[in-house]
């Protein structure tokens, strides 16, 4: 996941529009390109946007890594038939659903979830 996706997720989570977030920092078009990872962006612009959204990049990266680890544990638990563990992990993933839904992890999550419902 890139910083643009993190910005988009946080912005939506806070219920803010792109124009509210980028006011005085950059154009709406530029923010849109940042969120969609279709432009190179200066570090100072990212820092200003992150400050406005109260985003700690390191914490968000750790959160993503943690979700990826939980997804891997979910898959492994299914493979090894640990049903109780599978249900517990699925519940943890549900707590992060909004984050997963708006990230690159969404497809992987749904693939694993399909396997869960099939087995």
XYZ file of C-alpha atoms in Angstrom:
119
model
C 0.000 0.000 0.000
C 1.290 3.427 -0.846
C 1.002 6.704 1.025
C -1.688 7.920 -1.367
C -3.976 5.059 -0.388
C -3.343 5.755 3.284
C -4.252 9.419 2.752
C -7.434 8.468 0.905
C -8.493 5.983 3.579
C -7.864 8.457 6.394
C -9.626 11.268 4.536
C -12.715 9.126 3.990
C -12.558 7.846 7.557
C -12.685 11.459 8.766
C -15.476 12.329 6.328
C -13.482 15.044 4.573
C -13.591 16.056 0.928
C -10.468 16.352 -1.184
C -10.869 20.128 -1.311
C -11.042 20.332 2.495
C -7.858 18.306 2.848
C -5.777 20.063 0.218
C -6.841 23.656 0.954
C -3.715 25.790 1.107
C -1.472 22.806 0.324
C -2.086 21.724 -3.265
C -4.835 21.508 -5.877
C -7.694 19.007 -5.711
C -6.387 17.499 -8.946
C -2.958 16.990 -7.406
C -4.432 15.377 -4.278
C -6.496 13.074 -6.472
C -3.349 12.013 -8.317
C -1.563 11.466 -4.988
C -4.410 9.290 -3.706
C -4.417 7.285 -6.937
C -0.615 7.012 -7.020
C -0.364 8.553 -10.482
C 2.085 11.349 -9.702
C 5.368 12.027 -7.989
C 4.918 14.264 -5.010
C 7.247 16.375 -2.913
C 7.853 15.199 0.641
C 6.774 18.545 2.082
C 3.335 18.222 0.443
C 2.932 14.720 1.888
C 4.001 15.967 5.317
C 1.480 18.822 5.237
C -1.362 16.533 4.163
C -0.417 13.931 6.770
C -0.277 16.618 9.450
C -3.732 17.876 8.467
C -5.147 14.330 8.620
C -3.162 13.447 11.748
C -1.464 10.546 9.964
C 1.633 8.974 11.471
C 3.235 7.237 8.496
C 5.194 4.740 10.589
C 2.100 3.726 12.571
C 0.102 3.286 9.373
C 2.838 1.144 7.814
C 2.871 -1.028 10.944
C -0.915 -1.305 10.779
C -0.704 -2.496 7.167
C 2.027 -5.005 8.014
C -0.086 -6.264 10.907
C -3.126 -6.733 8.665
C -0.969 -8.618 6.147
C 0.307 -10.891 8.935
C -3.240 -11.524 10.143
C -4.305 -12.359 6.574
C -1.444 -14.854 6.285
C -2.376 -16.440 9.626
C -5.980 -16.642 8.440
C -4.916 -18.542 5.323
C -2.549 -20.835 7.226
C -5.210 -21.643 9.808
C -7.596 -22.607 6.996
C -4.981 -24.794 5.318
C -4.246 -26.644 8.550
C -7.913 -26.987 9.502
C -7.748 -24.945 12.698
C -11.412 -23.940 12.629
C -11.562 -22.162 15.977
C -8.485 -20.123 15.137
C -9.910 -19.320 11.687
C -13.047 -17.851 13.252
C -11.039 -15.766 15.734
C -8.801 -14.400 13.008
C -11.771 -13.659 10.750
C -13.257 -11.564 13.557
C -9.990 -9.598 13.827
C -10.050 -8.989 10.097
C -13.643 -7.777 10.283
C -12.484 -5.089 12.735
C -10.130 -3.802 10.023
C -12.656 -4.205 7.193
C -12.940 -0.510 6.316
C -9.181 -0.282 6.012
C -8.960 -3.506 4.000
C -11.839 -2.522 1.728
C -10.054 0.644 0.644
C -6.632 -0.901 0.073
C -4.698 -3.335 -2.084
C -5.470 -6.000 0.512
C -9.137 -6.132 -0.506
C -8.723 -8.699 -3.293
C -6.541 -10.985 -1.175
C -8.978 -10.698 1.731
C -11.902 -11.661 -0.500
C -10.032 -14.608 -2.003
C -9.288 -15.926 1.472
C -12.846 -15.239 2.565
C -14.201 -17.253 -0.385
C -12.029 -20.164 0.642
C -13.338 -19.771 4.192
C -16.959 -20.018 3.071
C -16.276 -22.918 0.697
C -14.556 -25.057 3.336
